[in-house]
XYZ file of C-alpha atoms in Angstrom:
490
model
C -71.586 -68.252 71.809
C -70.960 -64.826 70.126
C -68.121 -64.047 72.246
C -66.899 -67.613 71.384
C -66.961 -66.434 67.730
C -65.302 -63.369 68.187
C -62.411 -64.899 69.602
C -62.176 -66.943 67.359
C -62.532 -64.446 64.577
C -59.748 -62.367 66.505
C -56.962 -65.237 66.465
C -57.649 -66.386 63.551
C -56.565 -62.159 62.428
C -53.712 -62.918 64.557
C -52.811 -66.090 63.049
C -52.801 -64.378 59.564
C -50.891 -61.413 60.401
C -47.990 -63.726 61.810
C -48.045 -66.267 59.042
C -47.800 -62.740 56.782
C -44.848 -61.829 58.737
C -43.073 -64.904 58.842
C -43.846 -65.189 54.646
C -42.384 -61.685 54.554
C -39.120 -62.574 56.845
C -38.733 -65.837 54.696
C -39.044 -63.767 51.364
C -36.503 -60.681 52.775
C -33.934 -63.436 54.110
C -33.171 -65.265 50.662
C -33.330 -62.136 48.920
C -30.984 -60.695 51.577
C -28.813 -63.765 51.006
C -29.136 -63.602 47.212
C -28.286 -59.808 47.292
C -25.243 -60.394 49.663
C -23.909 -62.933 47.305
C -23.795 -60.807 44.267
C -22.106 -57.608 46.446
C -19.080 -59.910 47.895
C -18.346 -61.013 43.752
C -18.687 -57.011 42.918
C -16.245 -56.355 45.797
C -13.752 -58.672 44.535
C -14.679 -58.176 40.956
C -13.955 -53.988 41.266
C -10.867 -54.523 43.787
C -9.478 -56.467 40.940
C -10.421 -53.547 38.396
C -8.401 -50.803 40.901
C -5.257 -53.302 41.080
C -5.143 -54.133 37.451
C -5.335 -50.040 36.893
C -3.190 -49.319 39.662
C -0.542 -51.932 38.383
C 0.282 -52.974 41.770
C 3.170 -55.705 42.463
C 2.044 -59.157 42.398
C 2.553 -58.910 46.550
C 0.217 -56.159 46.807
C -1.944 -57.361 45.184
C -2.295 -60.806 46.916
C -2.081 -58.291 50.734
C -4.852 -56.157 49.815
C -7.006 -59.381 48.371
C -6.322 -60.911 51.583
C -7.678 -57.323 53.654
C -11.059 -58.016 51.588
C -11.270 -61.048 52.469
C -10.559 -61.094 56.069
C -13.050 -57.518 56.006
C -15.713 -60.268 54.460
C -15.417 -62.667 57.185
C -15.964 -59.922 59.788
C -18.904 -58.740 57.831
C -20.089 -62.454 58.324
C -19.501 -62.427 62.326
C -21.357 -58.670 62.158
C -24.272 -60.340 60.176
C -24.924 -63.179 62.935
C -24.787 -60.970 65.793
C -27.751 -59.394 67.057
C -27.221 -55.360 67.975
C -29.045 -53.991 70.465
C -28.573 -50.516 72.473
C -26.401 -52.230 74.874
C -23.414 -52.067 71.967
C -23.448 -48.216 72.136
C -22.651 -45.910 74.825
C -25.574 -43.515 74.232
C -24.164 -39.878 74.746
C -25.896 -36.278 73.852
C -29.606 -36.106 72.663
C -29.467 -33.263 69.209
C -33.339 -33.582 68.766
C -36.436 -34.624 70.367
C -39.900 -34.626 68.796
C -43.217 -36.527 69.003
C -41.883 -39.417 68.162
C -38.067 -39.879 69.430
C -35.489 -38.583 69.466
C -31.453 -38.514 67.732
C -28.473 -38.688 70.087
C -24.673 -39.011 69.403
C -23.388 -42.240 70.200
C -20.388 -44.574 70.417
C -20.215 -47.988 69.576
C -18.336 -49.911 72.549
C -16.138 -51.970 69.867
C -15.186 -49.905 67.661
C -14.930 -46.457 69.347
C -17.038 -45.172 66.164
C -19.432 -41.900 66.718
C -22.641 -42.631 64.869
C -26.242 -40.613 65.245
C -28.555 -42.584 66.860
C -32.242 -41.829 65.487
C -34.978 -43.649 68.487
C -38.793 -44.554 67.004
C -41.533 -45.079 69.936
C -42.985 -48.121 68.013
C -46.596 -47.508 69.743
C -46.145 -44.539 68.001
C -45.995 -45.193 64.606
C -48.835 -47.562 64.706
C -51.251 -45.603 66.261
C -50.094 -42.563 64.090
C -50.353 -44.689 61.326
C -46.547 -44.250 60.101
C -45.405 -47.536 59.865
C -45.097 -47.514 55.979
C -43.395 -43.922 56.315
C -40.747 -44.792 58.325
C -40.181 -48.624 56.738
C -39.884 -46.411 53.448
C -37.246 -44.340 54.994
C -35.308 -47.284 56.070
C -35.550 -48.638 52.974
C -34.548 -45.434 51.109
C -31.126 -44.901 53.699
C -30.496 -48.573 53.233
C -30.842 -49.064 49.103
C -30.115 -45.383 48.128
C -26.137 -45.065 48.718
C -24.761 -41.594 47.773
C -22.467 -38.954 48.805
C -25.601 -36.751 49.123
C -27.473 -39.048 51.293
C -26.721 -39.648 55.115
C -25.656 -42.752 55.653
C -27.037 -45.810 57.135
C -25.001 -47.934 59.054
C -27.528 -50.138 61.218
C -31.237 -50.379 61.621
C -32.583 -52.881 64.738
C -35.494 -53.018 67.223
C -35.835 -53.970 70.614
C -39.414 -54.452 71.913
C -40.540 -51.074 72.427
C -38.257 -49.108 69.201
C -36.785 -48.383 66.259
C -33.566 -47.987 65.591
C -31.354 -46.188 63.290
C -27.769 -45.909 63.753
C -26.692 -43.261 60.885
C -23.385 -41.119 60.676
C -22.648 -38.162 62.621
C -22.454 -34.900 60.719
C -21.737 -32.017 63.147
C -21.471 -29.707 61.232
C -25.724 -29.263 62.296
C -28.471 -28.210 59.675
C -29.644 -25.586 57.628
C -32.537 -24.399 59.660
C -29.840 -23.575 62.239
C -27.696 -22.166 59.640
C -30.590 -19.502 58.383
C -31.417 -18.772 61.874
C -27.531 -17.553 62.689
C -27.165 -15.867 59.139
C -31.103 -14.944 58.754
C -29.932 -14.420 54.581
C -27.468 -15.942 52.617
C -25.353 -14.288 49.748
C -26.489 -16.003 46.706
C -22.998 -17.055 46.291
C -23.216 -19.141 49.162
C -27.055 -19.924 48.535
C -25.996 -21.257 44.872
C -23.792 -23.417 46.654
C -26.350 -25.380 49.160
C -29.061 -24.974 46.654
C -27.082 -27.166 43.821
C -25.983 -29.261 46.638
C -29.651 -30.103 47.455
C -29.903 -30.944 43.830
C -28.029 -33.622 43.580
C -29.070 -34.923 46.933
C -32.553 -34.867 45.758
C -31.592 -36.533 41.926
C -30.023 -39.128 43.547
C -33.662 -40.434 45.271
C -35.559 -39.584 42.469
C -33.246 -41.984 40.353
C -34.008 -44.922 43.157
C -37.581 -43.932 42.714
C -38.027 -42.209 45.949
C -39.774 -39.205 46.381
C -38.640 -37.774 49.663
C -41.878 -35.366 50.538
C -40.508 -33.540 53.437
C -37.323 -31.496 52.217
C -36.933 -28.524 54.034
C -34.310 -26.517 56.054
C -34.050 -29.014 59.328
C -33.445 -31.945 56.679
C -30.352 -30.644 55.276
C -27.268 -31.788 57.659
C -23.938 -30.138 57.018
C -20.620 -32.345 57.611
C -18.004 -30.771 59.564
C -16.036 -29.637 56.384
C -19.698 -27.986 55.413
C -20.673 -30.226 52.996
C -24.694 -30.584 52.996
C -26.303 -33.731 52.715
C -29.824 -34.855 52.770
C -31.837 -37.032 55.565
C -34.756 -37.241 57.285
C -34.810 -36.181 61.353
C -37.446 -34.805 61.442
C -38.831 -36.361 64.638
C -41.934 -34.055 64.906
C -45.056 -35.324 63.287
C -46.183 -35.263 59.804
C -48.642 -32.240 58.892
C -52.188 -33.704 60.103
C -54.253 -31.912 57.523
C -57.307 -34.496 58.282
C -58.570 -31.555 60.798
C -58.575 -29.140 58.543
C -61.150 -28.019 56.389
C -60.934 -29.616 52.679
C -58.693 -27.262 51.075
C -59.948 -26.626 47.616
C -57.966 -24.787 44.873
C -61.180 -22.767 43.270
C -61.969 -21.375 47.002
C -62.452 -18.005 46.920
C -60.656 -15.940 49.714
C -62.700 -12.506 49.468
C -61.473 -11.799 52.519
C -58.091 -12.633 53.737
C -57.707 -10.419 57.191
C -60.251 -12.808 58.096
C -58.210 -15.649 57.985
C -55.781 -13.722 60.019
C -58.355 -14.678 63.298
C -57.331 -17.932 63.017
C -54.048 -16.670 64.855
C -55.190 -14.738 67.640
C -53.327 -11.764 67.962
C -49.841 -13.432 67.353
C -49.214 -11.468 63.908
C -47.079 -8.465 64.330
C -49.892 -5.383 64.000
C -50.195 -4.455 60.053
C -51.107 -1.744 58.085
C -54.033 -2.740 55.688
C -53.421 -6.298 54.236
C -49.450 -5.929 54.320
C -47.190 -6.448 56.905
C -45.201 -2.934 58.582
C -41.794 -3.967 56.907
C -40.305 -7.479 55.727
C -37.961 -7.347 58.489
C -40.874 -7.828 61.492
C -41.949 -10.813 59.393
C -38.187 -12.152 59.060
C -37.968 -10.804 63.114
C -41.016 -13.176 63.624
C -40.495 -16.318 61.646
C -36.749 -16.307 63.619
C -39.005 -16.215 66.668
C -41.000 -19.317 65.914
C -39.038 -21.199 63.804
C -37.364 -23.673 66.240
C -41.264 -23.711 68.120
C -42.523 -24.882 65.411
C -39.952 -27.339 63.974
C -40.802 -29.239 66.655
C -44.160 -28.803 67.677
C -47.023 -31.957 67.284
C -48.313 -30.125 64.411
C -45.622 -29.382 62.411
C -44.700 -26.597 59.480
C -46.276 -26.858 56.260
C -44.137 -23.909 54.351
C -42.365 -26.352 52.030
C -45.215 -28.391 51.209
C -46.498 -28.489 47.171
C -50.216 -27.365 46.952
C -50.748 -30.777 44.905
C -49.789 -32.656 47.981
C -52.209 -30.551 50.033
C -54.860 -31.021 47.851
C -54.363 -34.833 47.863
C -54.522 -35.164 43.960
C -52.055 -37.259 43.610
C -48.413 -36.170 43.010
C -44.976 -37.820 41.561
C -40.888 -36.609 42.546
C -41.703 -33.101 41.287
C -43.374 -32.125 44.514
C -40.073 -32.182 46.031
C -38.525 -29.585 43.840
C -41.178 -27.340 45.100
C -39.734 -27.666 48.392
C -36.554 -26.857 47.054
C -37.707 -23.542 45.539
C -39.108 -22.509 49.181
C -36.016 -22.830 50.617
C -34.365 -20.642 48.159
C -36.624 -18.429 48.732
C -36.214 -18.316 53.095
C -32.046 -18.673 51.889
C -32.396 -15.376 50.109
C -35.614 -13.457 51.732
C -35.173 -14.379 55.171
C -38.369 -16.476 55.696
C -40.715 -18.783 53.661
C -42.803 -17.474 50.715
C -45.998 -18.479 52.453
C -45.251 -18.444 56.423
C -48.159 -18.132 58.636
C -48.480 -18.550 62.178
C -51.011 -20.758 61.571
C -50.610 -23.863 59.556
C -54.244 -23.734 57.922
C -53.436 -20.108 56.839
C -50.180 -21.386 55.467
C -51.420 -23.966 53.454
C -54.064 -22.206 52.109
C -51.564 -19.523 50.773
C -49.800 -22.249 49.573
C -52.393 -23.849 47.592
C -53.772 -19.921 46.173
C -49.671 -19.451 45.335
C -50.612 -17.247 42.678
C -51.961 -14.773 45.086
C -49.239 -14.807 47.664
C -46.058 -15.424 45.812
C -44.220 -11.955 46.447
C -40.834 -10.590 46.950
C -40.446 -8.284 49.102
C -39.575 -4.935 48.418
C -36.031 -4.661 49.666
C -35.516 -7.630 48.500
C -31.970 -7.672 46.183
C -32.572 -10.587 43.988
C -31.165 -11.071 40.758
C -33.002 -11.289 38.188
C -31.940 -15.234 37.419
C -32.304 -16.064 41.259
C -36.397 -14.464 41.094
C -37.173 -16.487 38.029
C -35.665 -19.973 39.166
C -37.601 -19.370 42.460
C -40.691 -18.425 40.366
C -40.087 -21.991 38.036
C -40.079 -24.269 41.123
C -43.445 -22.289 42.670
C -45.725 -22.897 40.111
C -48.055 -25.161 38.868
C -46.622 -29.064 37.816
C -46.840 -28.532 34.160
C -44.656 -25.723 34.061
C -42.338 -26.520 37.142
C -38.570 -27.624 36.386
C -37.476 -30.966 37.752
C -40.838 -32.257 36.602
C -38.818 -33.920 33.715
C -35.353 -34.478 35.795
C -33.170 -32.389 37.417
C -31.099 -31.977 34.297
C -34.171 -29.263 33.532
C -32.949 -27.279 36.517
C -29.160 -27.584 36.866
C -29.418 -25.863 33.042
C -31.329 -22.808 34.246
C -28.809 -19.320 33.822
C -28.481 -19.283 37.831
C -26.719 -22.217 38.149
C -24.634 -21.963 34.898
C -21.348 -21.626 37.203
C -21.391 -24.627 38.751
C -18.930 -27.550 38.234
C -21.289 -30.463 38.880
C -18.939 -33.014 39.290
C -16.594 -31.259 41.596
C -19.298 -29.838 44.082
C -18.415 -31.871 46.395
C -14.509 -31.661 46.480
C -14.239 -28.341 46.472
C -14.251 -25.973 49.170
C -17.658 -25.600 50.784
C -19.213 -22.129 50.758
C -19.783 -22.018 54.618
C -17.470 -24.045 56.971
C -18.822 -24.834 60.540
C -17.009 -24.485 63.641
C -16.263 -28.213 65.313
C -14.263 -29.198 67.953
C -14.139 -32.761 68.328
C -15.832 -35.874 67.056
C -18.260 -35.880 69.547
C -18.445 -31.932 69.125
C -22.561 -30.882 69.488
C -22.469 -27.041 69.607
C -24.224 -26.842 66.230
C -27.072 -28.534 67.540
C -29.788 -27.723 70.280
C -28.945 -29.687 73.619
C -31.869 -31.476 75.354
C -32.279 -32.762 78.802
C -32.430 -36.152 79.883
C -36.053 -36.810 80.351
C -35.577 -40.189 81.936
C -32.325 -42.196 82.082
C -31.598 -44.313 78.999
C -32.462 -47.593 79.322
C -30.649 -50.767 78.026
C -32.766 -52.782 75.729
C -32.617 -55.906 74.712
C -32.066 -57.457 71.392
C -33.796 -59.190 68.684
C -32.761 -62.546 69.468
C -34.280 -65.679 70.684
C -35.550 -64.574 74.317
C -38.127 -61.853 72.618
C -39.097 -63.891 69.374
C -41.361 -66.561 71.366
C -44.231 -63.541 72.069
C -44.162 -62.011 68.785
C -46.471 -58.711 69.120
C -48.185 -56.393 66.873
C -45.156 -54.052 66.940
C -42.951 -56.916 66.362
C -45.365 -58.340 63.125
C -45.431 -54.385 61.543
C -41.428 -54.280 61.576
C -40.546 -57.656 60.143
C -37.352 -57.062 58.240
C -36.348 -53.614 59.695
C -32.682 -55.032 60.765
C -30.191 -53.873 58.121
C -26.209 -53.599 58.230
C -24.166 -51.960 55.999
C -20.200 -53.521 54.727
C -19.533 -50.122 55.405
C -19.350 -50.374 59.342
C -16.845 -53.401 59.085
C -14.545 -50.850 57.128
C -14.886 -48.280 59.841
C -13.960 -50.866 62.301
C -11.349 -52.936 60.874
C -9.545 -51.215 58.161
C -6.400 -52.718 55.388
C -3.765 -53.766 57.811
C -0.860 -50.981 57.283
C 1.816 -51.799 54.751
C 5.154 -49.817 52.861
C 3.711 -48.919 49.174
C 4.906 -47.090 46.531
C 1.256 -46.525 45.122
C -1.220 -44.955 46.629
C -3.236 -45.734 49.500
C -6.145 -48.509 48.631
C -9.347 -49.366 50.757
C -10.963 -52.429 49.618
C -14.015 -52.249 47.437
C -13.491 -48.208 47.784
C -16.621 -46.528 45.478
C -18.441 -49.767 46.421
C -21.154 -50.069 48.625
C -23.063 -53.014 49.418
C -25.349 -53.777 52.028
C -27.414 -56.739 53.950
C -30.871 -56.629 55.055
C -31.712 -59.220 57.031
């Protein structure tokens, strides 16, 4: 009789959780369908802005009208058919971690190269990450900037995720520091108001992003940076650590120092021989532990460490770390181990130092030492506008960063061009999946219940594909909608 109860207890769970999901696919459908509705009349509505500015012949106008509307109709066709990894020809993996993995691919119609970013489902649910990565579907797919990598697709099969995202091969900054170990601060003042922007432009959606560091920051192949979020490894675990406290009192650090085992470079007292062996070892480990199961902590802000709750300015901490690695060589507060790290983190005031040889300006030391610091005092706590003012960045042309020359340009040969990336091995062949259609919607699983609503497709991928059919103009060339970007979530 018990066990009859508990069955019954357990379906009836089951029975909830699927009339959630269906509520939730009901409720993201019309709202998809309400939201689609208002981008086509924007379309047409700033089209007709661009022609009336543009003062295009009457027969120009009525040919490029008719390109956005026959671009709408395909967007319809793309809306009703279900993707699946069978539309891409899946080509080299870039990054593997605990969770996935990112590989170039080409869509078979098209011919387009996209990134392909793979989620083990089981994965996130047992990890508990379901809300992290639905939140970073939902920031690529609402959030549409220069400064943001862009989302084209988002689908799932039975077993994944997936996001299909564009290709920038240009590689990332982690790679970037590794080659270069410093950068000028010329060329650091470049990435680092670059980042800014990319970072303003989720705060203003009301994202915080959390994880900006080094291996987030993608560079086009013109050397443009923009921000995302591959990092496949998983999310510092701090939950077997010890509760980090910020009154602890460290009496003696060498001691902490055990925690490593011998890996440290031998030191003299409490200080390491020279800065180089610490820049000498962080180059060592850095790709290690990029992508290890634990994960690095160095750009993490002490307030998310100590779990006190903490709003968008954690992320301009972040950014103040990697200024610091762009100029120093390494993090402020690297550690072989990650418990040492974060407790240097959260006891900042004790282990912020330059280094000696260090050659920092005077500006470059005190906008490092404004985003280190507590959150009352730190800039970007009240907008970005707070740091773009600061003397260090009083050269920059805000508005232009992004058309002008970049400060580094990588080399890239090719659309399909990797060599700015670490190559992977096949671990098992890919396999084709199948869709989200009808034959795997009559057993609807846990997975499938967690990731209601995850398909998305942008208006953007219909451009790639079919763009304005070619014409003799006088006036310059026109896209349809051009500036405008509006998506569907289905």
């Amino acid at each position: 009789m018990a066990m009859h109860d508990e069955e019954q207890q357990v379906g009836s769970t089951l029975t909830m959780e699927k009339v959630a999901a269906a509520k939730q696919f009901i409720e993201d459908h019309y709202k998809a369908q309400r939201k689609h509705i208002q981008d086509r009349k924007e379309r047409r509505s700033e089209l007709e802005k661009q022609l009336a500015a543009l003062h295009v012949s009457e027969e120009e106008h009525m040919n490029l009208l008719k390109d956005l509307e026959r671009t709408e109709t395909e967007y319809m066709r793309l809306k009703r058919h279900k993707i699946c990894v069978d539309d891409f020809h899946l080509l080299t993996i870039i990054g593997r971690g605990a969770f996935g993995e990112v590989r170039i691919c080409r869509e078979k119609k098209s011919g387009s190269i996209y990134a392909m970013k793979k989620l083990k489902k089981a994965e996130m649910l047992s990890r508990g990450q379901v809300e992290h990565v639905r939140a970073e579907r939902n920031l690529l797919a609402e959030v549409e900037s220069h400064f943001i990598v862009k989302l084209f697709y988002s689908f799932q099969d039975a077993d994944y995720l997936y996001l299909i995202m564009e290709y920038l091969p240009g590689g990332d900054m982690m790679t970037l520091l590794m080659r270069e170990e410093t950068l000028t601060e010329t060329v650091a003042r470049f990435y680092i108001a670059q980042a800014i922007l990319a970072i303003e432009s989720i705060h203003k959606h009301n994202y915080i992003h959390r994880d900006i560091k080094p291996d987030n920051l993608l560079l086009d192949k013109k050397g443009h940076m923009k921000l995302s979020d591959f990092g496949l490894c998983k999310p510092l675990d701090c939950s077997s650590f010890p509760a980090l406290q910020e009154n602890e009192v460290l009496t003696d650090y060498q001691n902490l120092n055990e925690c490593t085992r011998g890996t440290l470079p031998e030191k003299n007292g409490d200080h390491w021989k020279s800065s180089n062996e610490q820049l000498q070892h962080w180059q060592i480990n850095r790709r290690k532990l990029a992508f290890s199961t634990v994960g690095t902590p160095d750009y993490i802000a002490p307030e998310v460490l100590l779990k006190k709750g903490y709003g968008v300015e954690c992320d301009w901490w972040s950014l103040g770390a990697i200024m610091y690695e762009m100029l120093v060589g390494y993090p402020p507060f690297f550690a072989d181990d990650p418990l040492i790290t974060c407790r240097k983190i959260v006891h900042w005031r004790n282990h912020l130092k330059f280094p000696e040889n260090s050659r920092l300006s005077p500006a470059a030391r005190d906008l490092i030492c404004r985003l280190l610091c507590d959150v009352q005092n730190r800039l970007g706590t009240n907008g970005a506008s707070e740091i773009k003012a600061h003397p260090w960045l009083k050269d920059i042309q805000w508005e232009k960063l992004y058309e002008m020359d970049a400060a580094f340009k990588p080399k890239v040969d090719g659309e399909l061009d990797t060599q700015n990336f670490t190559k992977y091995d096949e671990v098992d062949p890919p396999a084709s999946r199948t869709g989200s259609g009808p034959s795997r919607k009559v057993l609807l699983t846990a997975e499938d219940i967690s990731f209601v609503g995850y398909t998305y497709k942008n208006f953007d991928a219909v451009k790639k594909s079919h763009p304005p059919s070619g014409r003799k103009s006088s006036k310059p060339p026109m896209t349809p909608a051009t500036g405008i970007s509006p998506n569907s979530n289905e």
